[in-house]
PDB file of C-alpha atoms and ligand atoms in Angstrom:
ATOM      1  CA  UNK A  21       0.000   0.000   0.000  1.00  0.00           C
ATOM      2  CA  UNK A  22       1.201   3.537  -0.682  1.00  0.00           C
ATOM      3  CA  UNK A  23      -0.417   6.237   1.398  1.00  0.00           C
ATOM      4  CA  UNK A  24      -2.299   9.201   0.013  1.00  0.00           C
ATOM      5  CA  UNK A  25      -0.847  12.475   1.283  1.00  0.00           C
ATOM      6  CA  UNK A  26      -3.108  14.624   3.460  1.00  0.00           C
ATOM      7  CA  UNK A  27      -2.038  18.060   2.297  1.00  0.00           C
ATOM      8  CA  UNK A  28      -2.213  20.468   5.239  1.00  0.00           C
ATOM      9  CA  UNK A  29      -1.268  23.435   3.087  1.00  0.00           C
ATOM     10  CA  UNK A  30      -4.282  23.050   0.824  1.00  0.00           C
ATOM     11  CA  UNK A  31      -6.729  22.450   3.724  1.00  0.00           C
ATOM     12  CA  UNK A  32      -5.245  25.472   5.514  1.00  0.00           C
ATOM     13  CA  UNK A  33      -5.582  27.613   2.381  1.00  0.00           C
ATOM     14  CA  UNK A  34      -9.293  26.728   2.118  1.00  0.00           C
ATOM     15  CA  UNK A  35      -9.930  27.526   5.774  1.00  0.00           C
ATOM     16  CA  UNK A  36      -7.990  30.809   5.541  1.00  0.00           C
ATOM     17  CA  UNK A  37     -10.096  31.797   2.560  1.00  0.00           C
ATOM     18  CA  UNK A  38     -13.205  31.245   4.698  1.00  0.00           C
ATOM     19  CA  UNK A  39     -11.588  33.302   7.484  1.00  0.00           C
ATOM     20  CA  UNK A  40     -11.058  36.191   5.078  1.00  0.00           C
ATOM     21  CA  UNK A  41     -14.718  36.034   4.051  1.00  0.00           C
ATOM     22  CA  UNK A  42     -15.904  35.943   7.663  1.00  0.00           C
ATOM     23  CA  UNK A  43     -13.645  38.899   8.584  1.00  0.00           C
ATOM     24  CA  UNK A  44     -14.989  40.895   5.619  1.00  0.00           C
ATOM     25  CA  UNK A  45     -18.540  40.099   6.707  1.00  0.00           C
ATOM     26  CA  UNK A  46     -17.847  41.298  10.275  1.00  0.00           C
ATOM     27  CA  UNK A  47     -16.478  44.542   8.902  1.00  0.00           C
ATOM     28  CA  UNK A  48     -19.366  45.055   6.469  1.00  0.00           C
ATOM     29  CA  UNK A  49     -22.183  44.173   8.904  1.00  0.00           C
ATOM     30  CA  UNK A  50     -20.869  45.385  12.243  1.00  0.00           C
ATOM     31  CA  UNK A  51     -17.855  47.608  11.467  1.00  0.00           C
ATOM     32  CA  UNK A  52     -15.792  45.204  13.572  1.00  0.00           C
ATOM     33  CA  UNK A  53     -12.197  44.222  12.790  1.00  0.00           C
ATOM     34  CA  UNK A  54     -11.208  41.030  14.658  1.00  0.00           C
ATOM     35  CA  UNK A  55      -8.301  41.804  17.004  1.00  0.00           C
ATOM     36  CA  UNK A  56      -5.668  39.406  18.343  1.00  0.00           C
ATOM     37  CA  UNK A  57      -3.151  40.319  21.073  1.00  0.00           C
ATOM     38  CA  UNK A  58       0.059  38.267  21.068  1.00  0.00           C
ATOM     39  CA  UNK A  59       2.289  38.445  24.148  1.00  0.00           C
ATOM     40  CA  UNK A  60       5.805  37.102  24.145  1.00  0.00           C
ATOM     41  CA  UNK A  61       8.175  37.063  27.110  1.00  0.00           C
ATOM     42  CA  UNK A  62      11.878  36.673  26.330  1.00  0.00           C
ATOM     43  CA  UNK A  63      13.559  36.141  22.999  1.00  0.00           C
ATOM     44  CA  UNK A  64      13.413  32.399  22.355  1.00  0.00           C
ATOM     45  CA  UNK A  65      14.239  32.153  18.613  1.00  0.00           C
ATOM     46  CA  UNK A  66      11.679  29.415  17.864  1.00  0.00           C
ATOM     47  CA  UNK A  67       8.938  31.404  19.642  1.00  0.00           C
ATOM     48  CA  UNK A  68       9.907  34.500  17.665  1.00  0.00           C
ATOM     49  CA  UNK A  69       9.460  32.562  14.400  1.00  0.00           C
ATOM     50  CA  UNK A  70       6.018  31.277  15.492  1.00  0.00           C
ATOM     51  CA  UNK A  71       4.917  34.754  16.581  1.00  0.00           C
ATOM     52  CA  UNK A  72       6.018  36.217  13.237  1.00  0.00           C
ATOM     53  CA  UNK A  73       4.041  33.532  11.364  1.00  0.00           C
ATOM     54  CA  UNK A  74       0.921  34.182  13.462  1.00  0.00           C
ATOM     55  CA  UNK A  75       1.103  37.921  12.882  1.00  0.00           C
ATOM     56  CA  UNK A  76       1.614  37.502   9.135  1.00  0.00           C
ATOM     57  CA  UNK A  77      -1.328  35.064   8.948  1.00  0.00           C
ATOM     58  CA  UNK A  78      -3.538  37.585  10.790  1.00  0.00           C
ATOM     59  CA  UNK A  79      -2.672  40.265   8.242  1.00  0.00           C
ATOM     60  CA  UNK A  80      -3.469  37.861   5.376  1.00  0.00           C
ATOM     61  CA  UNK A  81      -7.063  37.274   6.516  1.00  0.00           C
ATOM     62  CA  UNK A  82      -7.959  40.712   7.897  1.00  0.00           C
ATOM     63  CA  UNK A  83      -7.296  40.244  11.635  1.00  0.00           C
ATOM     64  CA  UNK A  84      -5.645  43.200  13.377  1.00  0.00           C
ATOM     65  CA  UNK A  85      -2.791  41.864  15.499  1.00  0.00           C
ATOM     66  CA  UNK A  86      -1.189  43.648  18.456  1.00  0.00           C
ATOM     67  CA  UNK A  87       2.206  42.408  19.599  1.00  0.00           C
ATOM     68  CA  UNK A  88       3.519  42.906  23.154  1.00  0.00           C
ATOM     69  CA  UNK A  89       7.117  41.951  23.884  1.00  0.00           C
ATOM     70  CA  UNK A  90       8.531  41.670  27.394  1.00  0.00           C
ATOM     71  CA  UNK A  91      12.125  41.085  28.440  1.00  0.00           C
ATOM     72  CA  UNK A  92      12.861  37.607  29.794  1.00  0.00           C
ATOM     73  CA  UNK A  93      13.290  38.955  33.342  1.00  0.00           C
ATOM     74  CA  UNK A  94      10.066  40.959  33.350  1.00  0.00           C
ATOM     75  CA  UNK A  95       7.954  40.564  36.499  1.00  0.00           C
ATOM     76  CA  UNK A  96       4.970  38.238  36.154  1.00  0.00           C
ATOM     77  CA  UNK A  97       2.671  40.906  37.623  1.00  0.00           C
ATOM     78  CA  UNK A  98       3.487  43.285  34.745  1.00  0.00           C
ATOM     79  CA  UNK A  99       2.495  40.664  32.159  1.00  0.00           C
ATOM     80  CA  UNK A 100      -0.668  39.806  34.097  1.00  0.00           C
ATOM     81  CA  UNK A 101      -1.638  43.487  34.317  1.00  0.00           C
ATOM     82  CA  UNK A 102      -1.310  43.750  30.522  1.00  0.00           C
ATOM     83  CA  UNK A 103      -3.438  40.606  30.058  1.00  0.00           C
ATOM     84  CA  UNK A 104      -6.156  42.077  32.323  1.00  0.00           C
ATOM     85  CA  UNK A 105      -6.088  45.350  30.383  1.00  0.00           C
ATOM     86  CA  UNK A 106      -6.444  43.444  27.070  1.00  0.00           C
ATOM     87  CA  UNK A 107      -9.192  41.268  28.533  1.00  0.00           C
ATOM     88  CA  UNK A 108     -11.232  44.418  29.160  1.00  0.00           C
ATOM     89  CA  UNK A 109     -10.516  45.958  25.741  1.00  0.00           C
ATOM     90  CA  UNK A 110     -13.459  45.501  23.320  1.00  0.00           C
ATOM     91  CA  UNK A 111     -11.169  45.798  20.266  1.00  0.00           C
ATOM     92  CA  UNK A 112      -9.356  42.630  21.356  1.00  0.00           C
ATOM     93  CA  UNK A 113     -11.159  39.341  20.647  1.00  0.00           C
ATOM     94  CA  UNK A 114      -8.278  36.952  21.248  1.00  0.00           C
ATOM     95  CA  UNK A 115      -5.320  36.897  23.655  1.00  0.00           C
ATOM     96  CA  UNK A 116      -2.413  34.548  23.184  1.00  0.00           C
ATOM     97  CA  UNK A 117       0.623  34.159  25.416  1.00  0.00           C
ATOM     98  CA  UNK A 118       3.395  32.485  23.456  1.00  0.00           C
ATOM     99  CA  UNK A 119       4.863  29.499  25.314  1.00  0.00           C
ATOM    100  CA  UNK A 120       7.197  28.576  26.845  1.00  0.00           C
ATOM    101  CA  UNK A 121       7.385  31.273  29.499  1.00  0.00           C
ATOM    102  CA  UNK A 122      10.568  31.890  31.539  1.00  0.00           C
ATOM    103  CA  UNK A 123      10.961  29.646  34.575  1.00  0.00           C
ATOM    104  CA  UNK A 124       9.979  32.295  37.168  1.00  0.00           C
ATOM    105  CA  UNK A 125       6.454  32.467  35.692  1.00  0.00           C
ATOM    106  CA  UNK A 126       3.552  30.437  37.042  1.00  0.00           C
ATOM    107  CA  UNK A 127       1.905  29.242  33.832  1.00  0.00           C
ATOM    108  CA  UNK A 128      -1.556  28.636  35.291  1.00  0.00           C
ATOM    109  CA  UNK A 129      -1.626  32.059  36.955  1.00  0.00           C
ATOM    110  CA  UNK A 130      -0.762  33.735  33.666  1.00  0.00           C
ATOM    111  CA  UNK A 131      -3.238  31.708  31.591  1.00  0.00           C
ATOM    112  CA  UNK A 132      -5.879  32.174  34.278  1.00  0.00           C
ATOM    113  CA  UNK A 133      -5.683  35.958  33.847  1.00  0.00           C
ATOM    114  CA  UNK A 134      -6.943  35.698  30.247  1.00  0.00           C
ATOM    115  CA  UNK A 135     -10.665  36.358  29.827  1.00  0.00           C
ATOM    116  CA  UNK A 136     -11.946  32.848  29.056  1.00  0.00           C
ATOM    117  CA  UNK A 137     -14.001  34.287  26.190  1.00  0.00           C
ATOM    118  CA  UNK A 138     -10.788  35.574  24.556  1.00  0.00           C
ATOM    119  CA  UNK A 139      -8.701  32.452  25.209  1.00  0.00           C
ATOM    120  CA  UNK A 140      -8.082  31.615  21.539  1.00  0.00           C
ATOM    121  CA  UNK A 141      -5.366  29.058  22.397  1.00  0.00           C
ATOM    122  CA  UNK A 142      -7.880  27.150  24.524  1.00  0.00           C
ATOM    123  CA  UNK A 143      -5.379  26.773  27.383  1.00  0.00           C
ATOM    124  CA  UNK A 144      -7.433  28.446  30.168  1.00  0.00           C
ATOM    125  CA  UNK A 145      -8.689  25.864  32.660  1.00  0.00           C
ATOM    126  CA  UNK A 146     -12.288  26.813  31.846  1.00  0.00           C
ATOM    127  CA  UNK A 147     -11.790  25.833  28.217  1.00  0.00           C
ATOM    128  CA  UNK A 148      -9.817  22.718  29.145  1.00  0.00           C
ATOM    129  CA  UNK A 149     -12.753  21.727  31.348  1.00  0.00           C
ATOM    130  CA  UNK A 150     -15.170  22.459  28.520  1.00  0.00           C
ATOM    131  CA  UNK A 151     -13.321  19.968  26.370  1.00  0.00           C
ATOM    132  CA  UNK A 152     -13.477  17.336  29.113  1.00  0.00           C
ATOM    133  CA  UNK A 153     -17.271  17.593  29.316  1.00  0.00           C
ATOM    134  CA  UNK A 154     -17.689  17.316  25.570  1.00  0.00           C
ATOM    135  CA  UNK A 155     -17.384  20.742  23.996  1.00  0.00           C
ATOM    136  CA  UNK A 156     -15.444  23.945  24.253  1.00  0.00           C
ATOM    137  CA  UNK A 157     -15.601  27.511  23.014  1.00  0.00           C
ATOM    138  CA  UNK A 158     -11.979  27.486  21.890  1.00  0.00           C
ATOM    139  CA  UNK A 159     -10.619  24.082  20.874  1.00  0.00           C
ATOM    140  CA  UNK A 160      -6.797  24.124  21.176  1.00  0.00           C
ATOM    141  CA  UNK A 161      -5.379  24.911  17.748  1.00  0.00           C
ATOM    142  CA  UNK A 162      -3.178  21.931  16.883  1.00  0.00           C
ATOM    143  CA  UNK A 163      -5.634  19.136  17.738  1.00  0.00           C
ATOM    144  CA  UNK A 164      -8.478  21.217  16.271  1.00  0.00           C
ATOM    145  CA  UNK A 165      -6.489  21.377  13.027  1.00  0.00           C
ATOM    146  CA  UNK A 166      -5.910  17.620  13.105  1.00  0.00           C
ATOM    147  CA  UNK A 167      -9.660  16.965  13.508  1.00  0.00           C
ATOM    148  CA  UNK A 168     -10.366  19.194  10.554  1.00  0.00           C
ATOM    149  CA  UNK A 169      -7.797  17.388   8.407  1.00  0.00           C
ATOM    150  CA  UNK A 170      -9.311  14.018   9.337  1.00  0.00           C
ATOM    151  CA  UNK A 171     -12.817  15.243   8.524  1.00  0.00           C
ATOM    152  CA  UNK A 172     -11.733  16.917   5.324  1.00  0.00           C
ATOM    153  CA  UNK A 173     -10.090  13.659   4.221  1.00  0.00           C
ATOM    154  CA  UNK A 174     -13.267  11.673   4.879  1.00  0.00           C
ATOM    155  CA  UNK A 175     -11.760   9.634   7.729  1.00  0.00           C
ATOM    156  CA  UNK A 176     -14.409   7.946   9.848  1.00  0.00           C
ATOM    157  CA  UNK A 177     -13.717   8.458  13.562  1.00  0.00           C
ATOM    158  CA  UNK A 178     -16.583   6.908  15.556  1.00  0.00           C
ATOM    159  CA  UNK A 179     -15.807   3.365  16.613  1.00  0.00           C
ATOM    160  CA  UNK A 180     -12.224   3.394  15.295  1.00  0.00           C
ATOM    161  CA  UNK A 181      -9.119   2.667  17.364  1.00  0.00           C
ATOM    162  CA  UNK A 182      -7.192   5.904  17.780  1.00  0.00           C
ATOM    163  CA  UNK A 183      -3.750   5.915  19.371  1.00  0.00           C
ATOM    164  CA  UNK A 184      -2.168   9.204  20.431  1.00  0.00           C
ATOM    165  CA  UNK A 185       1.583   9.115  21.043  1.00  0.00           C
ATOM    166  CA  UNK A 186       2.522  12.042  23.303  1.00  0.00           C
ATOM    167  CA  UNK A 187       0.541  13.331  26.266  1.00  0.00           C
ATOM    168  CA  UNK A 188       1.323  17.046  26.363  1.00  0.00           C
ATOM    169  CA  UNK A 189      -1.226  19.591  27.576  1.00  0.00           C
ATOM    170  CA  UNK A 190      -1.024  21.423  24.239  1.00  0.00           C
ATOM    171  CA  UNK A 191      -1.441  18.491  21.841  1.00  0.00           C
ATOM    172  CA  UNK A 192      -1.701  14.911  23.155  1.00  0.00           C
ATOM    173  CA  UNK A 193      -4.263  15.309  25.951  1.00  0.00           C
ATOM    174  CA  UNK A 194      -6.709  17.607  24.099  1.00  0.00           C
ATOM    175  CA  UNK A 195      -6.270  15.440  20.987  1.00  0.00           C
ATOM    176  CA  UNK A 196      -7.322  12.361  22.950  1.00  0.00           C
ATOM    177  CA  UNK A 197     -10.357  14.191  24.362  1.00  0.00           C
ATOM    178  CA  UNK A 198     -11.473  15.427  20.948  1.00  0.00           C
ATOM    179  CA  UNK A 199     -11.227  11.917  19.494  1.00  0.00           C
ATOM    180  CA  UNK A 200     -13.095  10.510  22.510  1.00  0.00           C
ATOM    181  CA  UNK A 201     -15.799  13.155  22.077  1.00  0.00           C
ATOM    182  CA  UNK A 202     -16.218  11.842  18.532  1.00  0.00           C
ATOM    183  CA  UNK A 203     -16.608   8.274  19.815  1.00  0.00           C
ATOM    184  CA  UNK A 204     -13.226   6.839  18.904  1.00  0.00           C
ATOM    185  CA  UNK A 205     -11.663   4.263  21.219  1.00  0.00           C
ATOM    186  CA  UNK A 206      -8.590   6.135  22.385  1.00  0.00           C
ATOM    187  CA  UNK A 207      -5.254   5.032  23.866  1.00  0.00           C
ATOM    188  CA  UNK A 208      -2.660   7.563  24.961  1.00  0.00           C
ATOM    189  CA  UNK A 209       1.026   6.607  24.961  1.00  0.00           C
ATOM    190  CA  UNK A 210       3.855   8.694  26.380  1.00  0.00           C
ATOM    191  CA  UNK A 211       7.543   8.685  27.254  1.00  0.00           C
ATOM    192  CA  UNK A 212       7.102   5.971  29.912  1.00  0.00           C
ATOM    193  CA  UNK A 213       5.011   3.630  27.719  1.00  0.00           C
ATOM    194  CA  UNK A 214       6.621   0.199  27.458  1.00  0.00           C
ATOM    195  CA  UNK A 215       6.627  -1.501  24.072  1.00  0.00           C
ATOM    196  CA  UNK A 216       5.050   1.331  22.103  1.00  0.00           C
ATOM    197  CA  UNK A 217       4.562  -0.899  19.063  1.00  0.00           C
ATOM    198  CA  UNK A 218       1.990  -3.108  20.799  1.00  0.00           C
ATOM    199  CA  UNK A 219      -0.274  -0.035  20.980  1.00  0.00           C
ATOM    200  CA  UNK A 220       0.522   1.641  17.664  1.00  0.00           C
ATOM    201  CA  UNK A 221      -0.069  -1.550  15.670  1.00  0.00           C
ATOM    202  CA  UNK A 222      -3.728  -1.508  16.780  1.00  0.00           C
ATOM    203  CA  UNK A 223      -4.355   2.052  15.583  1.00  0.00           C
ATOM    204  CA  UNK A 224      -6.773   2.752  12.742  1.00  0.00           C
ATOM    205  CA  UNK A 225      -5.887   6.390  13.391  1.00  0.00           C
ATOM    206  CA  UNK A 226      -2.378   7.059  14.691  1.00  0.00           C
ATOM    207  CA  UNK A 227      -1.531  10.565  15.905  1.00  0.00           C
ATOM    208  CA  UNK A 228       2.112  11.094  16.783  1.00  0.00           C
ATOM    209  CA  UNK A 229       3.174  14.157  18.765  1.00  0.00           C
ATOM    210  CA  UNK A 230       6.286  13.081  20.644  1.00  0.00           C
ATOM    211  CA  UNK A 231       9.023  15.302  19.174  1.00  0.00           C
ATOM    212  CA  UNK A 232      11.284  12.344  18.387  1.00  0.00           C
ATOM    213  CA  UNK A 233      12.487  11.696  14.826  1.00  0.00           C
ATOM    214  CA  UNK A 234      11.951   8.153  13.485  1.00  0.00           C
ATOM    215  CA  UNK A 235      10.039   7.097  16.608  1.00  0.00           C
ATOM    216  CA  UNK A 236       7.434   5.372  14.440  1.00  0.00           C
ATOM    217  CA  UNK A 237       8.810   2.851  11.972  1.00  0.00           C
ATOM    218  CA  UNK A 238       6.960   0.909   9.255  1.00  0.00           C
ATOM    219  CA  UNK A 239       6.365  -2.335  11.200  1.00  0.00           C
ATOM    220  CA  UNK A 240       4.752  -0.358  14.068  1.00  0.00           C
ATOM    221  CA  UNK A 241       1.875   0.725  11.821  1.00  0.00           C
ATOM    222  CA  UNK A 242      -1.226  -1.295  10.952  1.00  0.00           C
ATOM    223  CA  UNK A 243      -1.761  -1.758   7.232  1.00  0.00           C
ATOM    224  CA  UNK A 244      -4.232   0.872   6.012  1.00  0.00           C
ATOM    225  CA  UNK A 245      -3.950   3.126   9.083  1.00  0.00           C
ATOM    226  CA  UNK A 246      -4.358   6.895   8.860  1.00  0.00           C
ATOM    227  CA  UNK A 247      -1.206   8.505  10.266  1.00  0.00           C
ATOM    228  CA  UNK A 248      -1.032  12.111  11.426  1.00  0.00           C
ATOM    229  CA  UNK A 249       2.487  13.265  12.245  1.00  0.00           C
ATOM    230  CA  UNK A 250       2.469  16.311  14.523  1.00  0.00           C
ATOM    231  CA  UNK A 251       6.234  16.183  15.213  1.00  0.00           C
ATOM    232  CA  UNK A 252       8.543  18.883  13.905  1.00  0.00           C
ATOM    233  CA  UNK A 253      12.212  18.049  14.371  1.00  0.00           C
ATOM    234  CA  UNK A 254      15.301  19.702  12.891  1.00  0.00           C
ATOM    235  CA  UNK A 255      18.021  17.113  12.103  1.00  0.00           C
ATOM    236  CA  UNK A 256      21.726  18.008  12.426  1.00  0.00           C
ATOM    237  CA  UNK A 257      21.879  18.294   8.602  1.00  0.00           C
ATOM    238  CA  UNK A 258      19.166  20.990   8.751  1.00  0.00           C
ATOM    239  CA  UNK A 259      16.368  18.785   7.384  1.00  0.00           C
ATOM    240  CA  UNK A 260      12.917  19.217   8.944  1.00  0.00           C
ATOM    241  CA  UNK A 261      11.265  15.866   9.764  1.00  0.00           C
ATOM    242  CA  UNK A 262       8.352  14.551  11.793  1.00  0.00           C
ATOM    243  CA  UNK A 263       8.231  11.680  14.279  1.00  0.00           C
ATOM    244  CA  UNK A 264       7.620   8.976  11.650  1.00  0.00           C
ATOM    245  CA  UNK A 265       9.966   7.268   9.248  1.00  0.00           C
ATOM    246  CA  UNK A 266       7.964   8.801   6.435  1.00  0.00           C
ATOM    247  CA  UNK A 267       9.027   6.462   3.599  1.00  0.00           C
ATOM    248  CA  UNK A 268       8.488   3.229   5.524  1.00  0.00           C
ATOM    249  CA  UNK A 269       5.240   4.354   7.180  1.00  0.00           C
ATOM    250  CA  UNK A 270       3.870   5.589   3.825  1.00  0.00           C
ATOM    251  CA  UNK A 271       4.167   2.037   2.496  1.00  0.00           C
ATOM    252  CA  UNK A 272       1.836   0.743   5.267  1.00  0.00           C
ATOM    253  CA  UNK A 273      -0.588   3.617   5.833  1.00  0.00           C
ATOM    254  CA  UNK A 274      -3.598   4.530   3.691  1.00  0.00           C
ATOM    255  CA  UNK A 275      -3.230   8.262   4.417  1.00  0.00           C
ATOM    256  CA  UNK A 276      -0.398  10.250   5.958  1.00  0.00           C
ATOM    257  CA  UNK A 277       0.534  13.866   6.676  1.00  0.00           C
ATOM    258  CA  UNK A 278       3.972  15.049   5.505  1.00  0.00           C
ATOM    259  CA  UNK A 279       6.416  17.177   7.502  1.00  0.00           C
ATOM    260  CA  UNK A 280       6.649  19.967   6.566  1.00  0.00           C
ATOM    261  CA  UNK A 281       3.314  20.775   4.929  1.00  0.00           C
ATOM    262  CA  UNK A 282       1.019  18.644   7.102  1.00  0.00           C
ATOM    263  CA  UNK A 283      -0.209  19.660  10.540  1.00  0.00           C
ATOM    264  CA  UNK A 284       2.060  22.747  10.784  1.00  0.00           C
ATOM    265  CA  UNK A 285       0.040  25.052   8.518  1.00  0.00           C
ATOM    266  CA  UNK A 286      -3.175  24.021  10.285  1.00  0.00           C
ATOM    267  CA  UNK A 287      -2.095  25.159  13.769  1.00  0.00           C
ATOM    268  CA  UNK A 288      -1.806  28.839  12.877  1.00  0.00           C
ATOM    269  CA  UNK A 289      -4.925  28.583  10.712  1.00  0.00           C
ATOM    270  CA  UNK A 290      -7.056  27.361  13.619  1.00  0.00           C
ATOM    271  CA  UNK A 291      -5.840  30.297  15.707  1.00  0.00           C
ATOM    272  CA  UNK A 292      -7.325  32.546  13.022  1.00  0.00           C
ATOM    273  CA  UNK A 293     -10.565  30.543  13.127  1.00  0.00           C
ATOM    274  CA  UNK A 294     -10.798  30.850  16.919  1.00  0.00           C
ATOM    275  CA  UNK A 295     -10.114  34.603  16.789  1.00  0.00           C
ATOM    276  CA  UNK A 296     -12.766  35.227  14.146  1.00  0.00           C
ATOM    277  CA  UNK A 297     -15.284  33.019  15.961  1.00  0.00           C
ATOM    278  CA  UNK A 298     -14.646  35.068  19.102  1.00  0.00           C
ATOM    279  CA  UNK A 299     -15.204  38.348  17.225  1.00  0.00           C
ATOM    280  CA  UNK A 300     -18.440  36.929  15.769  1.00  0.00           C
ATOM    281  CA  UNK A 301     -19.620  35.925  19.241  1.00  0.00           C
ATOM    282  CA  UNK A 302     -18.868  39.408  20.533  1.00  0.00           C
ATOM    283  CA  UNK A 303     -21.227  40.823  17.896  1.00  0.00           C
ATOM    284  CA  UNK A 304     -23.979  38.348  18.653  1.00  0.00           C
ATOM    285  CA  UNK A 305     -25.782  37.749  21.893  1.00  0.00           C
ATOM    286  CA  UNK A 306     -23.219  36.597  24.479  1.00  0.00           C
ATOM    287  CA  UNK A 307     -24.888  33.314  25.022  1.00  0.00           C
ATOM    288  CA  UNK A 308     -23.876  29.836  25.956  1.00  0.00           C
ATOM    289  CA  UNK A 309     -20.260  29.490  26.700  1.00  0.00           C
ATOM    290  CA  UNK A 310     -19.996  25.805  25.865  1.00  0.00           C
ATOM    291  CA  UNK A 311     -20.387  24.936  22.204  1.00  0.00           C
ATOM    292  CA  UNK A 312     -20.751  21.462  20.694  1.00  0.00           C
ATOM    293  CA  UNK A 313     -18.060  18.865  20.088  1.00  0.00           C
ATOM    294  CA  UNK A 314     -15.414  19.826  17.596  1.00  0.00           C
ATOM    295  CA  UNK A 315     -16.789  18.850  14.239  1.00  0.00           C
ATOM    296  CA  UNK A 316     -16.436  19.205  10.547  1.00  0.00           C
ATOM    297  CA  UNK A 317     -18.545  22.303  10.147  1.00  0.00           C
ATOM    298  CA  UNK A 318     -15.801  24.461   8.692  1.00  0.00           C
ATOM    299  CA  UNK A 319     -15.214  22.969   5.284  1.00  0.00           C
ATOM    300  CA  UNK A 320     -17.724  21.521   2.844  1.00  0.00           C
TER     301      UNK A 320
HETATM  302  N1  GUN B 429       4.203  27.205  21.935  1.00  0.00           N
HETATM  303  C1  GUN B 429       4.198  26.060  21.218  1.00  0.00           C
HETATM  304  N2  GUN B 429       2.966  25.820  20.706  1.00  0.00           N
HETATM  305  C2  GUN B 429       2.172  26.840  21.123  1.00  0.00           C
HETATM  306  C3  GUN B 429       0.802  27.149  20.923  1.00  0.00           C
HETATM  307  O1  GUN B 429       0.052  26.422  20.266  1.00  0.00           O
HETATM  308  N3  GUN B 429       0.359  28.285  21.528  1.00  0.00           N
HETATM  309  C4  GUN B 429       1.185  29.077  22.269  1.00  0.00           C
HETATM  310  N4  GUN B 429       0.653  30.163  22.826  1.00  0.00           N
HETATM  311  N5  GUN B 429       2.460  28.810  22.476  1.00  0.00           N
HETATM  312  C5  GUN B 429       2.943  27.695  21.906  1.00  0.00           C
END
């Protein structure tokens, strides 16, 4: 078997086109420009690249971004005061604190200061809890993007065996919850899992987010599985690769995401979706906080 490629760039382009249309509609009907505040503490080079990509993507679809940079030894209270000010600002519909934060920050205190209705990363405990009980206002961007790619590729989820490799708060755990909310049978593996292959071989849908090149080899994958590689690793020779041995896994899987050009473009795209959805909600009646399970509604 040779896998079909799930092309994240083309799915992302479609969704961004819809974002542009929704932003234009908000402007035309309500005179509202969606606004995203991006806060970054310190000068981590990888974070700086991500922040630049997010800001460029905002400009492309008609979201007004506002960047706030703090030195790495800034006091936590100063950052929290800025978050509170932005939370009260009606021009701001989304607030994002780029992670990681310096060690002297208490992550939950910082995230907890974000108005839960502007928490476009979906990291506030309120939104995490929403996901646990079966829905959330702001699904976290990377797993939200993965769900959209699965739906857009016609992958059936209910009743399938899904295995998530990696249990981070940003990707693995919310990914498992979203798949569970769509009635998959979900196993979560992590750094301490013994004999990873005995789990991965059972997966109809295998999501890998471990940050470890070549972790998943061909024989670890069930024939015909759908494989989503969330890993982004830079090899010593400069090559960007995921967590799967792409060639070998492609020969077993029915569908696979490449790295680069798979999940990566979807993460920033779903941030745009969450920001525009928040701006739309601010124009409508501020009703129920908990929406339905993450579904396929975005793309036809
Ligand atoms: N750092 C790595 N991934 C993310 C993300 O999705 N959101 C934020 N805010 N920081 C990150």
